[in-house]
Amino acid sequence: MADTTGANASVLHRREVFYVGGKYVPDNSGGHTLQGQMYVERLLPSETPSREFPIVFIHGATRSGTDWLTKPDGQPGWASYFLRRGFECYLVDLPFRGRSPWHPGSSSSLVDYPAEAIQAIFTACRDFGTWPQAKLHTQWPGAGVRGDPVFDQFYASGLPIVGDAVLQESASQAACAALLDRIGRPAILVGHSAGGPVPWLAADARPALVRMVVALEPAGPPFYKVGIKSGPAAPWGVANAPITYDPPVKDPATEFAKVTVKGPEPGLMDCTLQAEGEGEGEEVLRPRKLVNLMGVRVLVVTAPASYHAQYDWATVRYLRQAGVADVEHLRLEERGLLGNGHMMFMEKNSDEVAEEVVRWIDGYKGTE
């Protein structure tokens, strides 16, 4: 791999590290361990930040906050780009991941994935992917397979994850709420992949402290999960952990009225949404509303070669029918950005993708 020092050095910035959240859990010997805490890096431009809202970057499954620092090919990551654009940045390791410890003997075991599964879905999907859009993937730097130095760097940074998605998301919600409390003013949350439900959950817990959500191919589609292991998931629609609806939901397995909607274009999956409009008078079905997200501005970003290209349309439609009115779906190919896969923020044109995100942020017309 080529030397990437010098011209590719990260932006000059100030750095602070701290932990938020967690609770003391008793053990069998009468002692206590702190569990569920979250590691945070706060990065500030060397000059005073020029942007109104700080950004919190939330990684996906098997990943950590290092994803945003340096790309696997050694080039600066999104943290450098957003610092350069004047943003105060917060990078987290979600609970039980990386520098946010998992404790042996806890209620969930750890899961990891072989290199071959990662190649097929993230880095070499043009050769191994099984969805229609996979053949469009051209932006990963390198061959994307074992033995390629860029892939080896990427795979080396992968981490085991807890197998209990409800535990993971609930702990992440609590920790991110604690982080938002510490920041003390409205922020932008950027969530990727399996980290995508965390911004919805954090906004649910702290609606006044989340101004915008940038959902980079969030886990989905509604009530399902497509990925390395696909199957029914997200019983709360956009999350595995409980989230607030109006009317309230106690048992999501029985209380949601659902309907299967045909994919609107060739190559798009049929997906499950909330049923609406059937019946008469007071019996007409009305979708339940994500009441604490209704004031949040949302951007869902989808790459043209990703497996998410099949179904992110349904996540956008689900959010809108759940009352999240200000939702934009950014399909990168519609902005002339071609060849990206699921790890778009690590790929060769990652700064161009980030530029589109900043352009959307700059379109904020709020008055508060």
Coordinates of C-alpha atoms in Angstrom, one line a residue:
M1 CA 0.0 0.0 0.0
A2 CA 1.4 3.4 -1.0
D3 CA 2.8 5.9 1.6
T4 CA -0.1 8.3 2.4
T5 CA 1.7 10.7 4.7
G6 CA 2.4 14.3 3.9
A7 CA -0.1 15.6 1.4
N8 CA -2.8 13.3 2.8
A9 CA -2.3 14.3 6.4
S10 CA -5.4 14.9 8.5
V11 CA -6.7 18.4 9.3
L12 CA -5.1 20.2 12.3
H13 CA -7.6 19.9 15.1
R14 CA -8.0 19.8 18.9
R15 CA -9.0 16.5 20.5
E16 CA -10.7 15.4 23.7
V17 CA -11.6 11.9 24.8
F18 CA -14.2 10.9 27.4
Y19 CA -16.9 8.4 28.3
V20 CA -20.6 8.8 28.7
G21 CA -23.4 6.6 30.0
G22 CA -23.3 3.2 31.5
K23 CA -24.4 1.8 34.9
Y24 CA -22.9 -0.2 37.7
V25 CA -23.9 -3.9 37.5
P26 CA -23.4 -6.2 40.5
D27 CA -21.5 -9.4 40.1
N28 CA -21.8 -12.7 42.1
S29 CA -19.0 -11.7 44.5
G30 CA -20.6 -8.5 45.6
G31 CA -18.5 -6.3 43.4
H32 CA -19.7 -4.0 40.6
T33 CA -18.6 -3.3 37.0
L34 CA -19.6 -0.4 34.9
Q35 CA -21.4 -1.6 31.7
G36 CA -22.9 0.1 28.7
Q37 CA -20.6 3.1 28.8
M38 CA -19.5 4.7 25.5
Y39 CA -16.2 6.0 24.3
V40 CA -16.3 9.4 22.6
E41 CA -13.7 11.4 20.7
R42 CA -14.5 15.1 20.4
L43 CA -12.6 16.8 17.5
L44 CA -12.7 20.5 17.0
P45 CA -11.2 22.5 14.1
S46 CA -8.1 24.4 15.1
E47 CA -10.1 27.6 14.6
T48 CA -13.4 28.1 16.3
P49 CA -16.1 25.9 14.7
S50 CA -18.0 27.8 12.1
R51 CA -21.0 25.6 12.0
E52 CA -24.1 25.9 14.1
F53 CA -24.6 22.2 14.8
P54 CA -22.0 19.6 15.9
I55 CA -22.0 16.2 14.2
V56 CA -22.1 12.8 16.0
F57 CA -20.8 10.0 13.8
I58 CA -22.3 6.5 14.6
H59 CA -20.6 3.5 13.1
G60 CA -22.2 0.2 11.9
A61 CA -22.0 -3.4 12.9
T62 CA -18.4 -4.8 13.5
R63 CA -17.1 -1.3 13.1
S64 CA -15.9 1.5 15.5
G65 CA -15.3 5.2 15.6
T66 CA -12.0 4.7 13.7
D67 CA -14.0 4.3 10.5
W68 CA -14.3 8.1 10.3
L69 CA -10.6 8.9 11.0
T70 CA -8.6 7.2 8.2
K71 CA -9.8 5.2 5.3
P72 CA -8.4 1.7 4.7
D73 CA -6.3 3.0 1.9
G74 CA -4.6 5.5 4.3
Q75 CA -6.5 8.5 3.0
P76 CA -8.1 10.9 5.5
G77 CA -11.7 10.0 6.4
W78 CA -14.9 11.9 6.9
A79 CA -13.7 13.4 10.2
S80 CA -11.0 15.3 8.4
Y81 CA -13.5 16.4 5.7
F82 CA -16.1 17.7 8.2
L83 CA -13.4 19.4 10.4
R84 CA -12.2 21.1 7.3
R85 CA -15.7 22.3 6.6
G86 CA -15.9 23.9 10.1
F87 CA -17.9 21.2 12.0
E88 CA -17.3 20.1 15.6
C89 CA -17.2 16.3 15.4
Y90 CA -17.9 13.5 17.9
L91 CA -16.8 10.0 17.0
V92 CA -18.2 7.2 19.2
D93 CA -17.5 3.5 19.8
L94 CA -21.0 2.2 20.6
P95 CA -21.4 0.3 23.8
F96 CA -19.8 -3.2 23.9
R97 CA -17.6 -2.3 20.9
G98 CA -13.9 -1.3 20.6
R99 CA -12.9 1.0 23.4
S100 CA -16.4 0.7 25.0
P101 CA -15.9 -2.6 26.8
W102 CA -18.0 -5.8 26.7
H103 CA -17.8 -7.8 29.9
P104 CA -17.5 -11.6 29.8
G105 CA -20.4 -13.2 31.5
S106 CA -22.9 -10.6 30.3
S107 CA -26.2 -11.6 28.9
S108 CA -25.2 -11.7 25.2
S109 CA -22.4 -13.6 23.4
L110 CA -20.2 -12.1 20.7
V111 CA -20.6 -12.7 16.9
D112 CA -18.1 -12.1 14.1
Y113 CA -18.0 -12.7 10.4
P114 CA -15.5 -14.3 8.1
A115 CA -13.6 -12.3 5.4
E116 CA -15.5 -14.0 2.6
A117 CA -18.8 -12.7 3.9
I118 CA -17.4 -9.2 4.2
Q119 CA -15.9 -9.3 0.7
A120 CA -19.2 -10.4 -0.9
I121 CA -21.4 -7.7 0.6
F122 CA -19.1 -4.7 1.1
T123 CA -15.8 -4.6 -0.8
A124 CA -16.0 -7.0 -3.8
C125 CA -19.7 -7.2 -4.5
R126 CA -19.1 -6.7 -8.2
D127 CA -17.6 -10.1 -8.3
F128 CA -19.5 -11.9 -5.5
G129 CA -22.7 -9.9 -4.8
T130 CA -26.0 -11.6 -5.6
W131 CA -28.3 -8.5 -5.9
P132 CA -29.0 -6.9 -9.3
Q133 CA -27.1 -3.7 -8.6
A134 CA -23.9 -5.3 -7.3
K135 CA -22.2 -5.4 -10.7
L136 CA -22.1 -1.5 -10.7
H137 CA -19.6 -1.4 -7.8
T138 CA -16.3 0.3 -8.9
Q139 CA -15.4 2.7 -6.1
W140 CA -13.7 0.4 -3.6
P141 CA -10.0 1.1 -3.6
G142 CA -8.4 -2.2 -4.6
A143 CA -9.5 -5.7 -5.3
G144 CA -11.6 -6.0 -2.1
V145 CA -10.5 -9.5 -1.3
R146 CA -8.1 -11.3 1.2
G147 CA -4.5 -10.5 0.4
D148 CA -5.2 -7.1 -1.0
P149 CA -3.6 -4.6 1.4
V150 CA -6.6 -2.2 1.5
F151 CA -9.0 -5.0 2.2
D152 CA -6.7 -6.5 4.8
Q153 CA -6.6 -3.1 6.6
F154 CA -10.3 -2.9 6.5
Y155 CA -10.9 -6.4 7.8
A156 CA -8.3 -6.0 10.5
S157 CA -10.3 -3.1 11.9
G158 CA -13.5 -5.2 12.2
L159 CA -14.7 -6.2 15.7
P160 CA -17.0 -8.8 17.2
I161 CA -20.5 -7.6 18.0
V162 CA -23.0 -8.6 20.7
G163 CA -25.6 -11.0 19.2
D164 CA -28.6 -9.4 21.0
A165 CA -29.7 -6.5 18.8
V166 CA -32.2 -5.2 21.4
L167 CA -29.4 -5.0 24.0
Q168 CA -27.1 -3.3 21.6
E169 CA -29.6 -0.7 20.5
S170 CA -31.0 0.0 23.9
A171 CA -27.6 0.6 25.4
S172 CA -26.6 2.7 22.4
Q173 CA -29.8 4.8 22.8
A174 CA -29.0 5.5 26.5
A175 CA -25.4 6.3 25.8
C176 CA -26.1 8.6 22.9
A177 CA -28.8 10.4 25.0
A178 CA -26.1 10.9 27.6
L179 CA -23.8 12.3 24.9
L180 CA -26.4 14.7 23.6
D181 CA -27.0 15.9 27.2
R182 CA -23.3 16.6 27.6
I183 CA -23.2 18.4 24.2
G184 CA -26.1 20.5 25.5
R185 CA -27.4 21.8 22.2
P186 CA -29.0 20.4 19.0
A187 CA -26.8 18.2 16.9
I188 CA -26.7 16.3 13.6
L189 CA -26.5 12.5 13.9
V190 CA -24.9 10.5 11.2
G191 CA -25.6 6.8 11.4
H192 CA -24.4 4.0 9.1
S193 CA -25.9 0.5 8.5
A194 CA -26.6 -1.4 11.7
G195 CA -25.8 1.9 13.5
G196 CA -28.7 3.5 11.5
P197 CA -31.4 2.7 14.1
V198 CA -29.4 4.6 16.8
P199 CA -30.2 8.1 15.5
W200 CA -33.9 7.2 15.5
L201 CA -33.7 5.9 19.1
A202 CA -31.6 8.9 20.3
A203 CA -34.0 11.4 18.7
D204 CA -36.8 9.5 20.4
A205 CA -35.1 9.9 23.8
R206 CA -33.9 13.5 23.2
P207 CA -36.1 15.1 20.4
A208 CA -35.1 18.7 21.4
L209 CA -31.4 17.8 21.0
V210 CA -31.5 16.2 17.5
R211 CA -31.9 18.7 14.7
M212 CA -31.0 16.4 11.7
V213 CA -30.3 12.8 11.0
V214 CA -28.1 11.6 8.1
A215 CA -29.0 7.9 7.6
L216 CA -26.3 6.2 5.5
E217 CA -28.1 3.1 4.3
P218 CA -29.7 2.4 7.7
A219 CA -30.5 -1.1 8.7
G220 CA -33.7 -2.2 6.9
P221 CA -36.1 -2.5 5.3
P222 CA -38.9 -2.0 7.8
F223 CA -39.7 -5.1 9.9
Y224 CA -36.8 -7.0 8.2
K225 CA -33.1 -7.1 7.9
V226 CA -31.1 -7.7 4.7
G227 CA -27.4 -8.3 5.2
I228 CA -24.9 -11.0 5.9
K229 CA -27.7 -12.7 7.8
S230 CA -31.1 -11.8 6.5
G231 CA -34.5 -12.4 8.0
P232 CA -37.4 -10.8 10.0
A233 CA -36.1 -8.1 12.4
A234 CA -36.9 -4.6 13.6
P235 CA -40.2 -5.4 15.2
W236 CA -40.6 -1.7 15.9
G237 CA -40.4 -0.9 12.2
V238 CA -37.1 1.0 12.1
A239 CA -35.5 -0.5 15.2
N240 CA -35.2 -3.7 17.2
A241 CA -35.4 -1.7 20.5
P242 CA -38.7 0.0 21.6
I243 CA -39.4 3.4 20.1
T244 CA -42.3 5.7 20.8
Y245 CA -45.4 5.7 18.6
D246 CA -48.7 7.5 18.7
P247 CA -51.0 5.6 19.3
P248 CA -48.7 3.8 21.7
V249 CA -47.4 0.3 21.0
K250 CA -47.0 -2.3 23.7
D251 CA -46.7 -5.4 21.6
P252 CA -45.3 -4.7 18.1
A253 CA -45.8 -8.3 17.0
T254 CA -49.6 -7.9 17.2
E255 CA -50.4 -4.2 17.2
F256 CA -49.0 -3.0 13.8
A257 CA -51.3 -3.3 10.8
K258 CA -48.9 -4.3 8.0
V259 CA -49.1 -4.6 4.2
T260 CA -46.6 -5.8 1.6
V261 CA -45.9 -3.2 -1.0
K262 CA -44.5 -4.1 -4.4
G263 CA -41.1 -2.6 -5.3
P264 CA -41.9 0.5 -7.4
E265 CA -39.3 -0.3 -10.1
P266 CA -37.5 -3.3 -11.5
G267 CA -34.7 -4.4 -9.3
L268 CA -36.4 -3.1 -6.1
M269 CA -37.6 -5.4 -3.4
D270 CA -41.2 -5.8 -2.2
C271 CA -41.2 -4.5 1.4
T272 CA -43.5 -4.3 4.4
L273 CA -45.0 -1.0 5.5
Q274 CA -47.8 0.0 7.8
A275 CA -51.2 -0.6 6.3
E276 CA -53.3 2.5 5.7
G277 CA -56.6 3.6 4.2
E278 CA -58.5 0.4 4.5
G279 CA -61.9 0.3 6.2
E280 CA -64.6 3.0 6.6
G281 CA -65.1 5.9 9.0
E282 CA -63.4 5.4 12.4
E283 CA -62.3 2.0 11.2
V284 CA -60.0 3.4 8.5
L285 CA -56.4 2.3 9.1
R286 CA -54.1 5.1 10.0
P287 CA -50.3 4.6 10.4
R288 CA -48.9 5.0 13.8
K289 CA -46.7 8.0 14.1
L290 CA -43.1 8.3 15.3
V291 CA -44.2 11.2 17.4
N292 CA -40.7 12.2 18.7
L293 CA -39.2 12.2 15.3
M294 CA -41.7 14.4 13.5
G295 CA -39.6 17.5 14.0
V296 CA -36.4 16.0 12.8
R297 CA -35.0 16.7 9.3
V298 CA -33.8 13.4 7.7
L299 CA -31.6 12.5 4.8
V300 CA -31.4 8.9 3.7
V301 CA -28.3 8.2 1.5
T302 CA -28.3 5.2 -0.8
A303 CA -25.4 4.1 -3.0
P304 CA -26.2 2.7 -6.5
A305 CA -24.2 -0.6 -6.2
S306 CA -25.2 -1.4 -2.6
Y307 CA -27.6 -4.1 -1.5
H308 CA -29.5 -1.2 0.1
A309 CA -30.3 0.1 -3.4
Q310 CA -33.0 -2.6 -3.5
Y311 CA -35.0 -1.4 -0.5
D312 CA -34.1 2.0 1.0
W313 CA -37.1 3.3 -0.8
A314 CA -39.2 1.6 1.8
T315 CA -37.4 3.1 4.7
V316 CA -38.0 6.5 3.3
R317 CA -41.7 5.8 2.7
Y318 CA -42.1 4.2 6.1
L319 CA -40.7 7.4 7.8
R320 CA -43.0 9.6 5.8
Q321 CA -46.1 7.6 6.6
A322 CA -45.0 7.6 10.3
G323 CA -45.2 11.4 10.3
V324 CA -41.5 12.3 9.6
A325 CA -42.4 14.8 7.0
D326 CA -39.0 16.3 6.1
V327 CA -37.3 13.3 4.6
E328 CA -35.1 13.4 1.5
H329 CA -33.8 10.4 -0.3
L330 CA -30.4 11.0 -1.8
R331 CA -29.6 8.4 -4.4
L332 CA -26.0 9.1 -5.3
E333 CA -26.4 8.2 -8.9
E334 CA -28.9 11.0 -9.3
R335 CA -26.1 13.4 -8.4
G336 CA -23.7 11.8 -10.8
L337 CA -21.9 9.8 -8.2
L338 CA -21.5 6.3 -9.7
G339 CA -20.1 3.0 -8.5
N340 CA -20.4 3.3 -4.7
G341 CA -21.2 0.4 -2.4
H342 CA -22.3 0.2 1.2
M343 CA -19.0 1.6 2.6
M344 CA -19.4 4.8 0.5
F345 CA -17.6 7.0 3.1
M346 CA -14.5 4.8 2.8
E347 CA -14.4 4.6 -1.0
K348 CA -12.4 6.5 -3.5
N349 CA -14.9 9.3 -4.0
S350 CA -15.8 9.6 -0.3
D351 CA -15.2 13.4 -0.2
E352 CA -17.7 13.8 -3.1
V353 CA -20.3 11.9 -1.1
A354 CA -19.6 14.0 1.9
E355 CA -20.0 17.2 -0.2
E356 CA -23.5 16.1 -1.0
V357 CA -24.3 15.6 2.7
V358 CA -22.9 19.1 3.5
R359 CA -24.9 20.6 0.7
W360 CA -28.1 19.1 2.3
I361 CA -27.1 20.3 5.7
D362 CA -26.6 23.8 4.3
G363 CA -30.1 23.7 3.1
Y364 CA -31.5 23.8 6.6
K365 CA -34.1 26.6 6.9
G366 CA -34.8 26.4 10.6
T367 CA -35.4 29.5 12.7
E368 CA -34.4 28.3 16.1

